[in-house]
PDB file of C-alpha atoms and ligand atoms in Angstrom:
ATOM      1  CA  UNK A   1     186.007 -24.696  60.017  1.00 42.00           C
ATOM      2  CA  UNK A   2     187.259 -24.664  56.414  1.00 48.00           C
ATOM      3  CA  UNK A   3     185.249 -25.822  53.420  1.00 59.00           C
ATOM      4  CA  UNK A   4     181.745 -26.320  54.749  1.00 70.00           C
ATOM      5  CA  UNK A   5     179.865 -28.971  52.722  1.00 71.00           C
ATOM      6  CA  UNK A   6     177.214 -27.806  50.274  1.00 78.00           C
ATOM      7  CA  UNK A   7     174.400 -30.037  49.092  1.00 85.00           C
ATOM      8  CA  UNK A   8     171.215 -29.441  47.174  1.00 87.00           C
ATOM      9  CA  UNK A   9     168.458 -29.003  49.773  1.00 91.00           C
ATOM     10  CA  UNK A  10     166.035 -31.952  50.004  1.00 94.00           C
ATOM     11  CA  UNK A  11     163.242 -29.709  51.260  1.00 94.00           C
ATOM     12  CA  UNK A  12     160.203 -31.800  50.246  1.00 96.00           C
ATOM     13  CA  UNK A  13     161.071 -35.173  51.853  1.00 96.00           C
ATOM     14  CA  UNK A  14     162.377 -33.461  54.973  1.00 96.00           C
ATOM     15  CA  UNK A  15     159.217 -31.304  55.384  1.00 97.00           C
ATOM     16  CA  UNK A  16     157.005 -34.374  54.800  1.00 96.00           C
ATOM     17  CA  UNK A  17     159.062 -36.291  57.348  1.00 96.00           C
ATOM     18  CA  UNK A  18     158.933 -33.710  60.109  1.00 96.00           C
ATOM     19  CA  UNK A  19     155.140 -33.581  59.841  1.00 96.00           C
ATOM     20  CA  UNK A  20     154.684 -37.369  59.769  1.00 96.00           C
ATOM     21  CA  UNK A  21     154.455 -37.902  63.544  1.00 93.00           C
ATOM     22  CA  UNK A  22     157.164 -40.586  63.357  1.00 94.00           C
ATOM     23  CA  UNK A  23     159.577 -41.450  66.210  1.00 95.00           C
ATOM     24  CA  UNK A  24     162.420 -40.777  63.736  1.00 97.00           C
ATOM     25  CA  UNK A  25     161.706 -39.590  60.238  1.00 97.00           C
ATOM     26  CA  UNK A  26     165.359 -40.046  59.265  1.00 98.00           C
ATOM     27  CA  UNK A  27     164.824 -43.777  59.878  1.00 98.00           C
ATOM     28  CA  UNK A  28     161.780 -43.620  57.574  1.00 98.00           C
ATOM     29  CA  UNK A  29     163.789 -41.840  54.887  1.00 98.00           C
ATOM     30  CA  UNK A  30     166.551 -44.438  55.251  1.00 98.00           C
ATOM     31  CA  UNK A  31     163.969 -47.195  54.774  1.00 97.00           C
ATOM     32  CA  UNK A  32     162.956 -45.562  51.490  1.00 97.00           C
ATOM     33  CA  UNK A  33     166.591 -45.175  50.442  1.00 97.00           C
ATOM     34  CA  UNK A  34     167.258 -48.827  51.291  1.00 97.00           C
ATOM     35  CA  UNK A  35     164.293 -49.993  49.197  1.00 97.00           C
ATOM     36  CA  UNK A  36     165.414 -47.736  46.370  1.00 96.00           C
ATOM     37  CA  UNK A  37     168.871 -49.352  46.516  1.00 96.00           C
ATOM     38  CA  UNK A  38     167.403 -52.873  46.390  1.00 96.00           C
ATOM     39  CA  UNK A  39     165.152 -51.939  43.423  1.00 95.00           C
ATOM     40  CA  UNK A  40     168.067 -50.265  41.671  1.00 95.00           C
ATOM     41  CA  UNK A  41     170.437 -53.239  41.895  1.00 94.00           C
ATOM     42  CA  UNK A  42     167.726 -55.700  40.863  1.00 94.00           C
ATOM     43  CA  UNK A  43     166.418 -53.472  38.064  1.00 90.00           C
ATOM     44  CA  UNK A  44     167.688 -52.729  34.583  1.00 86.00           C
ATOM     45  CA  UNK A  45     171.023 -51.571  36.060  1.00 83.00           C
ATOM     46  CA  UNK A  46     171.954 -55.250  36.432  1.00 79.00           C
ATOM     47  CA  UNK A  47     172.845 -55.205  32.725  1.00 80.00           C
ATOM     48  CA  UNK A  48     174.777 -51.927  32.892  1.00 88.00           C
ATOM     49  CA  UNK A  49     178.513 -52.771  32.576  1.00 88.00           C
ATOM     50  CA  UNK A  50     179.615 -50.013  35.005  1.00 90.00           C
ATOM     51  CA  UNK A  51     177.210 -51.252  37.679  1.00 91.00           C
ATOM     52  CA  UNK A  52     178.302 -54.853  37.125  1.00 89.00           C
ATOM     53  CA  UNK A  53     181.940 -53.893  37.633  1.00 92.00           C
ATOM     54  CA  UNK A  54     181.059 -51.992  40.817  1.00 93.00           C
ATOM     55  CA  UNK A  55     179.029 -54.895  42.183  1.00 93.00           C
ATOM     56  CA  UNK A  56     181.821 -57.354  41.427  1.00 93.00           C
ATOM     57  CA  UNK A  57     184.325 -55.079  43.120  1.00 93.00           C
ATOM     58  CA  UNK A  58     182.380 -54.195  46.281  1.00 94.00           C
ATOM     59  CA  UNK A  59     179.189 -56.229  46.643  1.00 95.00           C
ATOM     60  CA  UNK A  60     176.797 -55.735  49.560  1.00 96.00           C
ATOM     61  CA  UNK A  61     176.754 -56.169  53.330  1.00 96.00           C
ATOM     62  CA  UNK A  62     175.151 -59.283  54.766  1.00 94.00           C
ATOM     63  CA  UNK A  63     171.913 -57.466  55.557  1.00 95.00           C
ATOM     64  CA  UNK A  64     171.486 -56.009  52.060  1.00 97.00           C
ATOM     65  CA  UNK A  65     172.542 -59.142  50.180  1.00 96.00           C
ATOM     66  CA  UNK A  66     169.791 -60.875  52.183  1.00 97.00           C
ATOM     67  CA  UNK A  67     167.294 -58.165  51.193  1.00 97.00           C
ATOM     68  CA  UNK A  68     168.252 -58.729  47.556  1.00 97.00           C
ATOM     69  CA  UNK A  69     167.775 -62.442  48.114  1.00 97.00           C
ATOM     70  CA  UNK A  70     164.306 -61.905  49.617  1.00 97.00           C
ATOM     71  CA  UNK A  71     163.149 -59.705  46.740  1.00 96.00           C
ATOM     72  CA  UNK A  72     162.073 -62.643  44.553  1.00 93.00           C
ATOM     73  CA  UNK A  73     163.990 -61.547  41.481  1.00 94.00           C
ATOM     74  CA  UNK A  74     165.680 -64.841  40.695  1.00 94.00           C
ATOM     75  CA  UNK A  75     167.074 -63.987  37.266  1.00 93.00           C
ATOM     76  CA  UNK A  76     168.476 -60.569  38.226  1.00 92.00           C
ATOM     77  CA  UNK A  77     170.079 -61.810  41.425  1.00 94.00           C
ATOM     78  CA  UNK A  78     171.304 -64.912  39.597  1.00 94.00           C
ATOM     79  CA  UNK A  79     173.185 -62.687  37.148  1.00 91.00           C
ATOM     80  CA  UNK A  80     174.726 -60.698  39.994  1.00 92.00           C
ATOM     81  CA  UNK A  81     175.807 -63.868  41.821  1.00 94.00           C
ATOM     82  CA  UNK A  82     177.210 -65.408  38.658  1.00 93.00           C
ATOM     83  CA  UNK A  83     179.871 -62.743  38.149  1.00 92.00           C
ATOM     84  CA  UNK A  84     180.289 -61.894  41.851  1.00 94.00           C
ATOM     85  CA  UNK A  85     181.188 -65.527  42.565  1.00 94.00           C
ATOM     86  CA  UNK A  86     183.525 -65.714  39.594  1.00 94.00           C
ATOM     87  CA  UNK A  87     185.263 -62.495  40.669  1.00 93.00           C
ATOM     88  CA  UNK A  88     185.496 -63.705  44.279  1.00 93.00           C
ATOM     89  CA  UNK A  89     187.091 -66.997  43.183  1.00 94.00           C
ATOM     90  CA  UNK A  90     189.704 -65.036  41.208  1.00 94.00           C
ATOM     91  CA  UNK A  91     190.445 -62.771  44.170  1.00 92.00           C
ATOM     92  CA  UNK A  92     190.701 -65.700  46.586  1.00 94.00           C
ATOM     93  CA  UNK A  93     192.619 -68.063  44.293  1.00 95.00           C
ATOM     94  CA  UNK A  94     196.086 -67.366  45.663  1.00 95.00           C
ATOM     95  CA  UNK A  95     194.929 -67.563  49.279  1.00 95.00           C
ATOM     96  CA  UNK A  96     192.911 -70.775  48.664  1.00 96.00           C
ATOM     97  CA  UNK A  97     195.960 -72.342  46.985  1.00 96.00           C
ATOM     98  CA  UNK A  98     198.086 -71.165  49.905  1.00 96.00           C
ATOM     99  CA  UNK A  99     195.924 -73.137  52.360  1.00 96.00           C
ATOM    100  CA  UNK A 100     195.755 -76.199  50.102  1.00 96.00           C
ATOM    101  CA  UNK A 101     199.496 -76.458  49.551  1.00 96.00           C
ATOM    102  CA  UNK A 102     200.938 -75.381  52.894  1.00 95.00           C
ATOM    103  CA  UNK A 103     203.047 -77.589  55.191  1.00 94.00           C
ATOM    104  CA  UNK A 104     202.005 -78.114  58.862  1.00 95.00           C
ATOM    105  CA  UNK A 105     203.136 -75.609  61.524  1.00 94.00           C
ATOM    106  CA  UNK A 106     203.599 -71.847  61.528  1.00 95.00           C
ATOM    107  CA  UNK A 107     203.185 -71.666  57.763  1.00 95.00           C
ATOM    108  CA  UNK A 108     199.648 -73.094  58.056  1.00 96.00           C
ATOM    109  CA  UNK A 109     198.735 -70.335  60.514  1.00 96.00           C
ATOM    110  CA  UNK A 110     200.106 -67.740  58.105  1.00 96.00           C
ATOM    111  CA  UNK A 111     198.168 -69.189  55.160  1.00 96.00           C
ATOM    112  CA  UNK A 112     194.951 -69.192  57.215  1.00 96.00           C
ATOM    113  CA  UNK A 113     195.562 -65.570  58.242  1.00 96.00           C
ATOM    114  CA  UNK A 114     196.076 -64.578  54.601  1.00 95.00           C
ATOM    115  CA  UNK A 115     192.842 -66.251  53.514  1.00 95.00           C
ATOM    116  CA  UNK A 116     190.983 -64.746  56.451  1.00 96.00           C
ATOM    117  CA  UNK A 117     192.250 -61.258  55.548  1.00 95.00           C
ATOM    118  CA  UNK A 118     190.804 -61.776  52.067  1.00 92.00           C
ATOM    119  CA  UNK A 119     187.390 -62.518  53.577  1.00 91.00           C
ATOM    120  CA  UNK A 120     187.520 -59.397  55.732  1.00 91.00           C
ATOM    121  CA  UNK A 121     188.471 -57.326  52.719  1.00 90.00           C
ATOM    122  CA  UNK A 122     185.810 -58.904  50.485  1.00 90.00           C
ATOM    123  CA  UNK A 123     183.076 -58.287  53.033  1.00 88.00           C
ATOM    124  CA  UNK A 124     183.903 -54.681  53.888  1.00 91.00           C
ATOM    125  CA  UNK A 125     181.724 -51.996  52.344  1.00 94.00           C
ATOM    126  CA  UNK A 126     178.292 -52.200  50.698  1.00 97.00           C
ATOM    127  CA  UNK A 127     176.933 -50.424  47.647  1.00 96.00           C
ATOM    128  CA  UNK A 128     173.408 -50.042  49.076  1.00 97.00           C
ATOM    129  CA  UNK A 129     174.785 -48.688  52.376  1.00 97.00           C
ATOM    130  CA  UNK A 130     176.899 -46.257  50.330  1.00 97.00           C
ATOM    131  CA  UNK A 131     173.827 -45.002  48.442  1.00 96.00           C
ATOM    132  CA  UNK A 132     171.930 -44.647  51.717  1.00 97.00           C
ATOM    133  CA  UNK A 133     174.807 -42.726  53.287  1.00 96.00           C
ATOM    134  CA  UNK A 134     174.907 -40.178  50.505  1.00 95.00           C
ATOM    135  CA  UNK A 135     171.155 -39.559  50.928  1.00 96.00           C
ATOM    136  CA  UNK A 136     171.534 -39.384  54.700  1.00 97.00           C
ATOM    137  CA  UNK A 137     174.230 -36.725  54.362  1.00 96.00           C
ATOM    138  CA  UNK A 138     171.897 -34.606  52.213  1.00 96.00           C
ATOM    139  CA  UNK A 139     168.913 -35.047  54.565  1.00 97.00           C
ATOM    140  CA  UNK A 140     170.940 -34.211  57.661  1.00 98.00           C
ATOM    141  CA  UNK A 141     172.377 -31.142  55.918  1.00 97.00           C
ATOM    142  CA  UNK A 142     168.866 -30.042  54.865  1.00 97.00           C
ATOM    143  CA  UNK A 143     167.417 -30.439  58.377  1.00 98.00           C
ATOM    144  CA  UNK A 144     170.207 -28.317  59.846  1.00 98.00           C
ATOM    145  CA  UNK A 145     169.946 -25.620  57.164  1.00 97.00           C
ATOM    146  CA  UNK A 146     166.134 -25.403  57.268  1.00 97.00           C
ATOM    147  CA  UNK A 147     166.152 -25.311  61.069  1.00 98.00           C
ATOM    148  CA  UNK A 148     168.522 -22.365  60.881  1.00 97.00           C
ATOM    149  CA  UNK A 149     166.750 -20.386  58.152  1.00 97.00           C
ATOM    150  CA  UNK A 150     163.029 -21.203  58.349  1.00 97.00           C
ATOM    151  CA  UNK A 151     161.255 -20.423  61.655  1.00 98.00           C
ATOM    152  CA  UNK A 152     158.254 -22.539  60.589  1.00 97.00           C
ATOM    153  CA  UNK A 153     160.498 -25.573  60.137  1.00 98.00           C
ATOM    154  CA  UNK A 154     162.114 -24.960  63.522  1.00 98.00           C
ATOM    155  CA  UNK A 155     158.641 -24.925  65.076  1.00 98.00           C
ATOM    156  CA  UNK A 156     157.706 -28.156  63.273  1.00 98.00           C
ATOM    157  CA  UNK A 157     160.878 -29.861  64.575  1.00 98.00           C
ATOM    158  CA  UNK A 158     160.064 -28.665  68.102  1.00 97.00           C
ATOM    159  CA  UNK A 159     156.589 -30.190  67.846  1.00 97.00           C
ATOM    160  CA  UNK A 160     157.863 -33.458  66.345  1.00 97.00           C
ATOM    161  CA  UNK A 161     158.762 -36.617  68.290  1.00 96.00           C
ATOM    162  CA  UNK A 162     162.482 -36.071  67.716  1.00 97.00           C
ATOM    163  CA  UNK A 163     164.840 -38.702  66.323  1.00 98.00           C
ATOM    164  CA  UNK A 164     166.283 -42.079  67.243  1.00 98.00           C
ATOM    165  CA  UNK A 165     169.508 -41.689  69.222  1.00 98.00           C
ATOM    166  CA  UNK A 166     171.576 -42.897  66.261  1.00 98.00           C
ATOM    167  CA  UNK A 167     170.272 -40.141  63.973  1.00 98.00           C
ATOM    168  CA  UNK A 168     170.255 -37.558  66.769  1.00 98.00           C
ATOM    169  CA  UNK A 169     173.991 -38.259  67.005  1.00 98.00           C
ATOM    170  CA  UNK A 170     174.336 -37.689  63.227  1.00 98.00           C
ATOM    171  CA  UNK A 171     172.607 -34.315  63.552  1.00 98.00           C
ATOM    172  CA  UNK A 172     174.645 -32.962  66.448  1.00 98.00           C
ATOM    173  CA  UNK A 173     177.972 -34.148  65.093  1.00 98.00           C
ATOM    174  CA  UNK A 174     177.272 -32.669  61.630  1.00 97.00           C
ATOM    175  CA  UNK A 175     175.948 -29.271  62.805  1.00 98.00           C
ATOM    176  CA  UNK A 176     179.375 -27.653  63.494  1.00 97.00           C
ATOM    177  CA  UNK A 177     180.461 -28.340  59.899  1.00 96.00           C
ATOM    178  CA  UNK A 178     177.304 -26.736  58.458  1.00 97.00           C
ATOM    179  CA  UNK A 179     176.585 -23.724  60.695  1.00 97.00           C
ATOM    180  CA  UNK A 180     178.665 -20.986  62.267  1.00 97.00           C
ATOM    181  CA  UNK A 181     179.684 -21.500  65.904  1.00 98.00           C
ATOM    182  CA  UNK A 182     176.782 -19.527  67.428  1.00 98.00           C
ATOM    183  CA  UNK A 183     174.082 -21.155  65.284  1.00 98.00           C
ATOM    184  CA  UNK A 184     175.556 -24.636  65.746  1.00 98.00           C
ATOM    185  CA  UNK A 185     175.474 -24.131  69.502  1.00 98.00           C
ATOM    186  CA  UNK A 186     171.797 -23.066  69.379  1.00 98.00           C
ATOM    187  CA  UNK A 187     170.898 -25.998  67.105  1.00 98.00           C
ATOM    188  CA  UNK A 188     172.601 -28.615  69.268  1.00 98.00           C
ATOM    189  CA  UNK A 189     170.961 -27.281  72.451  1.00 98.00           C
ATOM    190  CA  UNK A 190     167.514 -27.136  70.899  1.00 98.00           C
ATOM    191  CA  UNK A 191     167.741 -30.635  69.367  1.00 98.00           C
ATOM    192  CA  UNK A 192     169.068 -32.027  72.647  1.00 98.00           C
ATOM    193  CA  UNK A 193     166.142 -30.534  74.602  1.00 98.00           C
ATOM    194  CA  UNK A 194     163.749 -32.027  72.041  1.00 98.00           C
ATOM    195  CA  UNK A 195     165.467 -35.401  72.321  1.00 98.00           C
ATOM    196  CA  UNK A 196     165.390 -35.445  76.129  1.00 98.00           C
ATOM    197  CA  UNK A 197     161.682 -34.493  76.187  1.00 97.00           C
ATOM    198  CA  UNK A 198     160.912 -37.360  73.862  1.00 98.00           C
ATOM    199  CA  UNK A 199     163.093 -39.854  75.719  1.00 98.00           C
ATOM    200  CA  UNK A 200     161.087 -38.950  78.854  1.00 98.00           C
ATOM    201  CA  UNK A 201     157.854 -39.585  76.945  1.00 97.00           C
ATOM    202  CA  UNK A 202     159.073 -42.975  75.663  1.00 96.00           C
ATOM    203  CA  UNK A 203     160.285 -43.952  79.149  1.00 97.00           C
ATOM    204  CA  UNK A 204     156.917 -43.024  80.711  1.00 97.00           C
ATOM    205  CA  UNK A 205     155.019 -44.997  78.030  1.00 96.00           C
ATOM    206  CA  UNK A 206     157.286 -47.985  78.527  1.00 95.00           C
ATOM    207  CA  UNK A 207     156.838 -47.809  82.300  1.00 95.00           C
ATOM    208  CA  UNK A 208     153.054 -47.787  81.904  1.00 95.00           C
ATOM    209  CA  UNK A 209     153.323 -50.838  79.629  1.00 95.00           C
ATOM    210  CA  UNK A 210     155.132 -52.727  82.407  1.00 95.00           C
ATOM    211  CA  UNK A 211     152.552 -51.539  84.982  1.00 95.00           C
ATOM    212  CA  UNK A 212     149.676 -52.689  82.791  1.00 93.00           C
ATOM    213  CA  UNK A 213     150.854 -56.298  83.176  1.00 93.00           C
ATOM    214  CA  UNK A 214     150.208 -56.099  86.926  1.00 94.00           C
ATOM    215  CA  UNK A 215     146.819 -57.553  87.818  1.00 93.00           C
ATOM    216  CA  UNK A 216     145.794 -54.415  89.752  1.00 94.00           C
ATOM    217  CA  UNK A 217     145.981 -52.431  86.494  1.00 94.00           C
ATOM    218  CA  UNK A 218     144.420 -54.930  84.134  1.00 91.00           C
ATOM    219  CA  UNK A 219     141.194 -52.921  83.827  1.00 93.00           C
ATOM    220  CA  UNK A 220     142.902 -49.568  83.379  1.00 95.00           C
ATOM    221  CA  UNK A 221     143.309 -48.091  79.885  1.00 93.00           C
ATOM    222  CA  UNK A 222     146.446 -48.724  77.832  1.00 95.00           C
ATOM    223  CA  UNK A 223     146.700 -45.034  76.902  1.00 93.00           C
ATOM    224  CA  UNK A 224     148.290 -46.013  73.610  1.00 93.00           C
ATOM    225  CA  UNK A 225     151.219 -47.771  75.302  1.00 94.00           C
ATOM    226  CA  UNK A 226     150.663 -51.276  73.858  1.00 93.00           C
ATOM    227  CA  UNK A 227     153.626 -50.796  71.514  1.00 95.00           C
ATOM    228  CA  UNK A 228     155.850 -48.758  73.877  1.00 95.00           C
ATOM    229  CA  UNK A 229     158.510 -51.512  73.989  1.00 96.00           C
ATOM    230  CA  UNK A 230     158.818 -51.421  70.173  1.00 95.00           C
ATOM    231  CA  UNK A 231     158.992 -47.634  70.179  1.00 96.00           C
ATOM    232  CA  UNK A 232     161.626 -47.722  72.933  1.00 96.00           C
ATOM    233  CA  UNK A 233     163.850 -49.997  70.827  1.00 96.00           C
ATOM    234  CA  UNK A 234     163.316 -47.822  67.734  1.00 95.00           C
ATOM    235  CA  UNK A 235     164.224 -44.741  69.750  1.00 96.00           C
ATOM    236  CA  UNK A 236     167.322 -46.263  71.349  1.00 96.00           C
ATOM    237  CA  UNK A 237     168.990 -47.758  68.291  1.00 96.00           C
ATOM    238  CA  UNK A 238     166.968 -46.686  65.234  1.00 96.00           C
ATOM    239  CA  UNK A 239     165.043 -48.819  62.781  1.00 96.00           C
ATOM    240  CA  UNK A 240     166.847 -48.252  59.479  1.00 96.00           C
ATOM    241  CA  UNK A 241     170.517 -47.374  59.517  1.00 96.00           C
ATOM    242  CA  UNK A 242     173.490 -47.221  57.205  1.00 97.00           C
ATOM    243  CA  UNK A 243     175.602 -50.203  58.233  1.00 95.00           C
ATOM    244  CA  UNK A 244     178.772 -50.328  56.173  1.00 95.00           C
ATOM    245  CA  UNK A 245     179.354 -47.619  53.538  1.00 95.00           C
ATOM    246  CA  UNK A 246     182.406 -47.791  51.269  1.00 93.00           C
ATOM    247  CA  UNK A 247     184.652 -44.980  52.463  1.00 84.00           C
ATOM    248  CA  UNK A 248     186.448 -44.422  49.177  1.00 80.00           C
ATOM    249  CA  UNK A 249     183.482 -44.027  46.785  1.00 84.00           C
ATOM    250  CA  UNK A 250     180.413 -41.766  46.616  1.00 82.00           C
ATOM    251  CA  UNK A 251     177.195 -42.847  44.906  1.00 80.00           C
TER     252      UNK A 251
HETATM  253 ZN1   ZN B 301     166.553 -42.870  63.128  1.00 88.50          ZN
HETATM  254 ZN1   ZN B 302     174.508 -52.550  53.262  1.00 88.50          ZN
END
């Protein structure tokens, strides 16, 4: 492997996370990053010309535009929409005109396809997802490095509840680019054992939840499994994920 990535270690948030007792502390850190992104784009940066240009160029995914919309910052979001709409109209003008002026037949289909391609292009990539992705890369790197160099951290990971499957996948696919072959092998095995142990725990909790709804068990204790179905979903697909980062820029 040539050119292993190097990031500044994010030791404090990662240590706090591993001790939090969460089903996936990378999901928790992504929730924080997401909120930070929303606050950033609705804060004083709205007036910063560089940010405005970036927003007009890329915008946000559906999920994050909706979060901005829910944040009750009418004036800030209004300013964003004002120029984003104007910029979108400029970008779409040719394709809109193409549909308006086309003759029936094959040419109509072509004009529709051209307009549709503009939509796909306009909607791909999200500035908040991009910010989240750059934090995720640093957190994943830190977890792998600390696991490999700090026995106390390794122990804390072993005692944690593991990760959602989405972030587990991030960890195992990143490890070979961070560690040497022998260490990467040890990391992937250890994290996989941790993950399987915790999937067994979630499955057992979820099974008990289903059993509790049988009348024969109605008087038996819940054993903390009232929310097992929610935890199962969180474990299977994660709670807070990067959805659509812009490949060509780093934030
Ligand atoms: Zn997760
Ligand atoms: Zn997004």
